[in-house]
Short mmCIF file of C-alpha atoms in Angstrom, two decimals:
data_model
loop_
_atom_site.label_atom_id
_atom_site.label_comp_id
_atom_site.label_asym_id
_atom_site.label_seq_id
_atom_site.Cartn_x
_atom_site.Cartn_y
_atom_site.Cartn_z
CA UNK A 226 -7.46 -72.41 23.75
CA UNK A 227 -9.28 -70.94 26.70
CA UNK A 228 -10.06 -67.48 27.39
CA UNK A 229 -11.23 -66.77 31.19
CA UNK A 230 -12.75 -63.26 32.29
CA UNK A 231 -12.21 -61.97 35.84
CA UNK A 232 -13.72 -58.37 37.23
CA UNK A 233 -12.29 -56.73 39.60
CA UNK A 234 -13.78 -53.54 41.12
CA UNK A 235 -11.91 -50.56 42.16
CA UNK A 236 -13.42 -48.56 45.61
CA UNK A 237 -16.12 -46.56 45.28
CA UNK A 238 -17.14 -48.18 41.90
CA UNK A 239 -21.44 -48.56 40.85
CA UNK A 240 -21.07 -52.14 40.33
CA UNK A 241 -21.90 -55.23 42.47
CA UNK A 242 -20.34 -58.83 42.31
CA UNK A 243 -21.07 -62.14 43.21
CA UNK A 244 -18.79 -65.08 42.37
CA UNK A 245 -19.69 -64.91 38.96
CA UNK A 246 -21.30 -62.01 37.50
CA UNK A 247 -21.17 -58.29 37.66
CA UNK A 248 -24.24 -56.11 38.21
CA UNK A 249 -24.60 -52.37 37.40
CA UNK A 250 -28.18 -51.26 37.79
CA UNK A 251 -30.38 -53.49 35.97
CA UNK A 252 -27.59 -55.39 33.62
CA UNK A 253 -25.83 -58.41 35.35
CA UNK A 254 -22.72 -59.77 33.30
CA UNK A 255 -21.69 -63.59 33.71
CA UNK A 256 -17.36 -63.77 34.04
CA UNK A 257 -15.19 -66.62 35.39
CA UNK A 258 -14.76 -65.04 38.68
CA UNK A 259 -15.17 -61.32 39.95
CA UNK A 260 -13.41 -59.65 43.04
CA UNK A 261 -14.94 -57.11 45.41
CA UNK A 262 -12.71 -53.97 46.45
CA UNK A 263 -11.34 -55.94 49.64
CA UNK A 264 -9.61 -58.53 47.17
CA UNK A 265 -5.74 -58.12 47.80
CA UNK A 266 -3.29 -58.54 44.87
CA UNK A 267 -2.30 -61.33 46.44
CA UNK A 268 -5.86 -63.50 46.43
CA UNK A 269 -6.82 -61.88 42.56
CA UNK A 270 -2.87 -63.90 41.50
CA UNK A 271 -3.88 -66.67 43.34
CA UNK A 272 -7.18 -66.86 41.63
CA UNK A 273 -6.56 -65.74 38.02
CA UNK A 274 -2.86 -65.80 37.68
CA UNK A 275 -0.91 -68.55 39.07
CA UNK A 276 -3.02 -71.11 36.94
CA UNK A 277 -1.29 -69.58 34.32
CA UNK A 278 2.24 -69.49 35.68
CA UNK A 279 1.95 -73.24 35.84
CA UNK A 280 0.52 -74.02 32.24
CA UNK A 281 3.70 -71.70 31.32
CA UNK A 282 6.58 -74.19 33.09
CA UNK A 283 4.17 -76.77 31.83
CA UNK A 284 5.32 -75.84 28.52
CA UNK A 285 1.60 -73.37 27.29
CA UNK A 286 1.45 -70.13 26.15
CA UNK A 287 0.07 -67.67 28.47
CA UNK A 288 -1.41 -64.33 28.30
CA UNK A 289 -2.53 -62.26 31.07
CA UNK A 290 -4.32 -58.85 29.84
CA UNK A 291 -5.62 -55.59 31.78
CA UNK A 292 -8.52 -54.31 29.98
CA UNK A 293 -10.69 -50.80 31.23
CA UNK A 294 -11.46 -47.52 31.28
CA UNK A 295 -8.51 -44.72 32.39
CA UNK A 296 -8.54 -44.89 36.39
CA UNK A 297 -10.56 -48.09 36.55
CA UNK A 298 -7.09 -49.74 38.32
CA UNK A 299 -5.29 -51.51 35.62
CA UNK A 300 -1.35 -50.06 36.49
CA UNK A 301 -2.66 -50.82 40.27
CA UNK A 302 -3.30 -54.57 39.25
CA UNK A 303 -0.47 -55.32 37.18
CA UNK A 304 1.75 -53.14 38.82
CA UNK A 305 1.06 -52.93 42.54
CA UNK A 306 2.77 -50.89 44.75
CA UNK A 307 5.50 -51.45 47.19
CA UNK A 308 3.57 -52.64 49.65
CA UNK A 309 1.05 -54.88 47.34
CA UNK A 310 3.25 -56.38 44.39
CA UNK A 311 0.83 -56.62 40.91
CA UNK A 312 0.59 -59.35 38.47
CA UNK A 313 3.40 -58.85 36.72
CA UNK A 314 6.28 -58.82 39.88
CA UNK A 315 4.15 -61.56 41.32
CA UNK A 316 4.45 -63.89 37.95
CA UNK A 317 8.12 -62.95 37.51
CA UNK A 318 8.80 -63.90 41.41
CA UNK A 319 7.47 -67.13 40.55
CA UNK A 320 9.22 -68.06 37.45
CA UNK A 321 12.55 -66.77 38.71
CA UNK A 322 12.70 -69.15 41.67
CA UNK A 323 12.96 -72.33 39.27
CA UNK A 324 16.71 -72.31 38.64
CA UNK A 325 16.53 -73.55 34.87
CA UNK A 326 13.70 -70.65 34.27
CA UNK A 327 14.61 -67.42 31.95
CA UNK A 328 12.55 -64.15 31.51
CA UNK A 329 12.64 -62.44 28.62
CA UNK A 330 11.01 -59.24 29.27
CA UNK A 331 9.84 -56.03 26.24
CA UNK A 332 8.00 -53.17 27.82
CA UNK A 333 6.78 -50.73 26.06
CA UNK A 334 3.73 -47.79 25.99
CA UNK A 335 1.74 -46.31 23.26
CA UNK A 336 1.10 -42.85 23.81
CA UNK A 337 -0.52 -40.55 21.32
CA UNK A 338 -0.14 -43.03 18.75
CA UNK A 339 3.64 -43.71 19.08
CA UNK A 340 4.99 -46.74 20.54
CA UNK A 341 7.81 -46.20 23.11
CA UNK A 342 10.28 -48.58 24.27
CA UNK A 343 10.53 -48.47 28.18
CA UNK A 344 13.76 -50.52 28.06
CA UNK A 345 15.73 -48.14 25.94
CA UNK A 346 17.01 -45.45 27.89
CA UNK A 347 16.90 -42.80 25.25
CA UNK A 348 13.27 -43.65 25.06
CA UNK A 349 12.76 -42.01 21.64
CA UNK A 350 9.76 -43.24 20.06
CA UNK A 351 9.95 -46.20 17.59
CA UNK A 352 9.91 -45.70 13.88
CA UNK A 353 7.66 -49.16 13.06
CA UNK A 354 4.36 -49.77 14.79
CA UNK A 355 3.51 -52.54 12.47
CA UNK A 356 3.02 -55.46 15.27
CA UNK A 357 5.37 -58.36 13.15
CA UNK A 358 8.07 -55.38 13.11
CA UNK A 359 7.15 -54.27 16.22
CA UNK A 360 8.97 -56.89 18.28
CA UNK A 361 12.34 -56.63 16.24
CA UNK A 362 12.39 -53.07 16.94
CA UNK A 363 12.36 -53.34 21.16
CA UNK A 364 14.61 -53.99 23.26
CA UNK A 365 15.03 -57.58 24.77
CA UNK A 366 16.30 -58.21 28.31
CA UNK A 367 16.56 -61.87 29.83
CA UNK A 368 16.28 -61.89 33.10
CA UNK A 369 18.13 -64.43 35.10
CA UNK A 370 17.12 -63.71 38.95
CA UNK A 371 14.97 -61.23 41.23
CA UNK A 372 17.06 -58.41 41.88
CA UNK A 373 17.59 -58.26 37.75
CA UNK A 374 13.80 -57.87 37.81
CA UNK A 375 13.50 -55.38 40.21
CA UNK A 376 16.15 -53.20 38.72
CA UNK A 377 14.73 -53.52 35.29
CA UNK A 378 11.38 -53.81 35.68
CA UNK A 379 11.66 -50.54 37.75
CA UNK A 380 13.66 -48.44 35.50
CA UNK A 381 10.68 -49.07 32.97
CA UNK A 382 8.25 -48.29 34.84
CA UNK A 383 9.57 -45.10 35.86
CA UNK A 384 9.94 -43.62 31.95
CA UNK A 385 5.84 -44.50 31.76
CA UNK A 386 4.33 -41.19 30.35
CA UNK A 387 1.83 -39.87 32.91
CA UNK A 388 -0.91 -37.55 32.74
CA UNK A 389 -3.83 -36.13 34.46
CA UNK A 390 -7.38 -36.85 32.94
CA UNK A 391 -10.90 -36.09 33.63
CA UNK A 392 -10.57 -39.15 35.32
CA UNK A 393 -7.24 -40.39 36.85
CA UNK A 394 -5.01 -37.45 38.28
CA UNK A 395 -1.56 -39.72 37.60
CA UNK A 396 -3.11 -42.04 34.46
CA UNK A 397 -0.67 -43.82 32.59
CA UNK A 398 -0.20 -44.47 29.16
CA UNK A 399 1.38 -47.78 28.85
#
């Protein structure tokens, strides 16, 4: 098993990057690659990403994970927007072209310590957080082709809980 780190920096953030390493002040932090704020979504999944789409039809497990503070641009990378597609579109575009390929999407938030599936319409929050139980609990859709995607994938992300803090006017909690 591998594990790879990649920074990216959001606009306007402290930090400096070079290839490989982050600097903030006088503390410099070694990663597997870094991106500067004029890295599209499209060169970050290029970079960090598609490796991983590949080890999946390759027959690996994969995980890709978003990890920062609240505003620091975690929904913008794995999300996007309509005009820059995140991660998670971009890695489910790719699968779905393969004709023999299946997605099998969950989505769900936590938010103030109760886990809420964003593929159940009633969206009521889930009675078992234990993580073995929590699986059996959501909601499973396979996904067969892009426009089941879209439509799913959007209807999810529009029952995301959002709310202002200190830092992020529109932060999300999933």
């Amino acid at each position: 098993m591998s594990i790879q780190v990649f920074a990216r920096l959001k606009p306007g953030c402290p930090f400096s990057c070079s290839n490989a390493s982050v600097s903030f002040e006088a503390q410099s932090f070694n990663v597997d690659g870094a991106f500067d704020q004029k890295a599209t979504q499209q060169q970050v999944y290029d970079q960090c990403v598609s490796p991983l789409v590949t080890d999946v039809l390759n027959g690996y497990n994969a995980m890709l994970f978003a990890y920062g503070q609240s505003g620091s641009g975690k929904t913008y990378s794995m999300v996007g927007t309509p005009n820059e597609l995140g991660m998670i579109p971009l890695v489910a575009g790719d699968l779905l072209i393969k004709d023999d390929c299946l997605v099998s999407m969950y989505l769900f938030e936590i938010y103030k310590e109760h886990v809420y599936d964003l593929l159940d319409t009633e969206n009521e929050p889930l009675k078992s957080t234990e993580v073995p139980r929590l699986y059996q609990d959501l909601q499973r859709e396979l996904i067969r082709n892009s426009s089941e995607f879209v439509d799913k994938f959007g209807t999810a992300i529009d029952q995301r809980r959002v709310s202002e803090t200190k830092l992020n006017r529109e932060s999300t909690r999933s």
